[in-house]
């Protein structure tokens, strides 16, 4: 995809499974036009030290082997916020019956004009 050619990109539970999350985010940033919007819906790592995070860490290898490399303990929100966006809005939420595939975030990030 050419540089700065997309006005909108959407991921839904993608950034948990890519081999290199940082590289994927750099590609998203590269192809977005100035003022372009990245919309995301992702499950993310639970709070460090919480019982849910311990569960995520314990079951991580099984989940990755059985669910296309899905890493339920990735720090996806931090990775998104570390990119040079002009604005990032994130909402944390829970989905019913997702066990260790919680919590979730949804939001958008805007590339500077």
Short mmCIF file of C-alpha atoms in Angstrom, two decimals:
data_model
loop_
_atom_site.label_atom_id
_atom_site.label_comp_id
_atom_site.label_asym_id
_atom_site.label_seq_id
_atom_site.Cartn_x
_atom_site.Cartn_y
_atom_site.Cartn_z
CA UNK A 1 0.00 0.00 0.00
CA UNK A 2 1.47 3.39 -0.92
CA UNK A 3 2.56 5.82 1.79
CA UNK A 4 -0.16 8.12 3.12
CA UNK A 5 -2.85 6.62 0.89
CA UNK A 6 -5.55 5.62 3.42
CA UNK A 7 -7.92 7.90 5.27
CA UNK A 8 -9.21 5.22 7.64
CA UNK A 9 -7.87 1.90 8.95
CA UNK A 10 -9.69 -0.48 11.29
CA UNK A 11 -8.41 -3.42 13.31
CA UNK A 12 -10.51 -5.74 15.41
CA UNK A 13 -8.59 -8.26 17.49
CA UNK A 14 -5.65 -8.16 15.10
CA UNK A 15 -2.83 -6.63 17.12
CA UNK A 16 -2.87 -9.56 19.56
CA UNK A 17 -1.80 -11.99 16.84
CA UNK A 18 0.67 -10.25 14.55
CA UNK A 19 4.26 -11.46 14.82
CA UNK A 20 5.61 -7.96 15.41
CA UNK A 21 3.09 -5.56 16.90
CA UNK A 22 5.40 -2.54 16.64
CA UNK A 23 6.03 -3.22 12.96
CA UNK A 24 2.29 -3.56 12.30
CA UNK A 25 1.59 -0.23 14.00
CA UNK A 26 4.38 1.44 12.04
CA UNK A 27 2.80 0.16 8.81
CA UNK A 28 -0.61 1.47 9.87
CA UNK A 29 0.96 4.85 10.60
CA UNK A 30 2.88 4.84 7.30
CA UNK A 31 -0.14 4.24 5.08
CA UNK A 32 -2.46 6.69 6.85
CA UNK A 33 -2.87 10.09 5.22
CA UNK A 34 -2.20 13.14 7.37
CA UNK A 35 -5.38 13.54 9.39
CA UNK A 36 -6.18 9.86 8.81
CA UNK A 37 -7.84 7.83 11.54
CA UNK A 38 -6.88 4.44 12.95
CA UNK A 39 -9.85 2.76 14.67
CA UNK A 40 -9.15 -0.23 16.88
CA UNK A 41 -11.00 -2.81 18.95
CA UNK A 42 -8.60 -5.09 20.78
CA UNK A 43 -8.36 -7.29 23.83
CA UNK A 44 -5.40 -6.33 25.99
CA UNK A 45 -3.33 -7.41 28.95
CA UNK A 46 -5.00 -7.14 32.34
CA UNK A 47 -3.47 -4.98 35.05
CA UNK A 48 0.00 -6.13 36.06
CA UNK A 49 -0.13 -8.37 39.16
CA UNK A 50 -3.89 -8.94 38.99
CA UNK A 51 -5.31 -12.49 39.14
CA UNK A 52 -6.54 -12.08 35.56
CA UNK A 53 -3.05 -11.10 34.36
CA UNK A 54 -1.58 -14.16 36.09
CA UNK A 55 -4.17 -16.30 34.28
CA UNK A 56 -3.28 -14.65 30.97
CA UNK A 57 0.41 -15.35 31.52
CA UNK A 58 -0.18 -18.99 32.51
CA UNK A 59 -2.41 -19.74 29.51
CA UNK A 60 -0.43 -17.61 27.02
CA UNK A 61 1.47 -20.52 25.35
CA UNK A 62 -1.67 -22.63 24.92
CA UNK A 63 -3.65 -19.68 23.55
CA UNK A 64 -0.90 -18.81 21.09
CA UNK A 65 -0.61 -22.40 19.88
CA UNK A 66 -4.36 -22.87 19.44
CA UNK A 67 -5.49 -19.40 18.34
CA UNK A 68 -3.21 -18.23 15.53
CA UNK A 69 -0.55 -16.68 17.79
CA UNK A 70 -3.09 -14.68 19.85
CA UNK A 71 -1.23 -13.25 22.84
CA UNK A 72 -3.82 -12.26 25.42
CA UNK A 73 -1.21 -10.56 27.63
CA UNK A 74 0.09 -8.00 25.13
CA UNK A 75 0.37 -4.37 26.20
CA UNK A 76 -1.49 -3.18 23.10
CA UNK A 77 -2.80 0.09 24.53
CA UNK A 78 0.72 1.13 25.51
CA UNK A 79 2.04 0.19 22.06
CA UNK A 80 -0.64 2.31 20.37
CA UNK A 81 -0.02 5.27 22.70
CA UNK A 82 3.75 5.06 22.07
CA UNK A 83 3.26 5.93 18.39
CA UNK A 84 3.49 9.62 17.33
CA UNK A 85 -0.26 10.22 16.92
CA UNK A 86 -1.64 13.74 17.23
CA UNK A 87 -4.54 12.38 19.28
CA UNK A 88 -5.45 9.04 20.88
CA UNK A 89 -8.79 8.25 22.51
CA UNK A 90 -9.22 4.93 24.34
CA UNK A 91 -12.22 3.42 26.12
CA UNK A 92 -11.63 0.41 28.36
CA UNK A 93 -14.49 -2.07 28.59
CA UNK A 94 -15.36 -5.67 29.37
CA UNK A 95 -17.15 -8.16 27.13
CA UNK A 96 -19.23 -10.88 28.78
CA UNK A 97 -17.97 -14.47 28.76
CA UNK A 98 -14.47 -13.76 27.46
CA UNK A 99 -12.51 -15.18 30.40
CA UNK A 100 -8.82 -14.35 30.01
CA UNK A 101 -9.52 -12.53 26.72
CA UNK A 102 -10.39 -9.44 28.77
CA UNK A 103 -10.15 -6.52 29.22
CA UNK A 104 -10.84 -4.79 25.91
CA UNK A 105 -10.14 -1.39 24.47
CA UNK A 106 -11.73 0.50 21.63
CA UNK A 107 -10.74 3.83 20.29
CA UNK A 108 -9.12 5.87 17.64
CA UNK A 109 -5.79 7.46 16.88
CA UNK A 110 -5.33 10.36 14.50
CA UNK A 111 -2.23 11.05 12.41
CA UNK A 112 -1.12 14.69 12.50
CA UNK A 113 -1.99 16.83 9.49
#
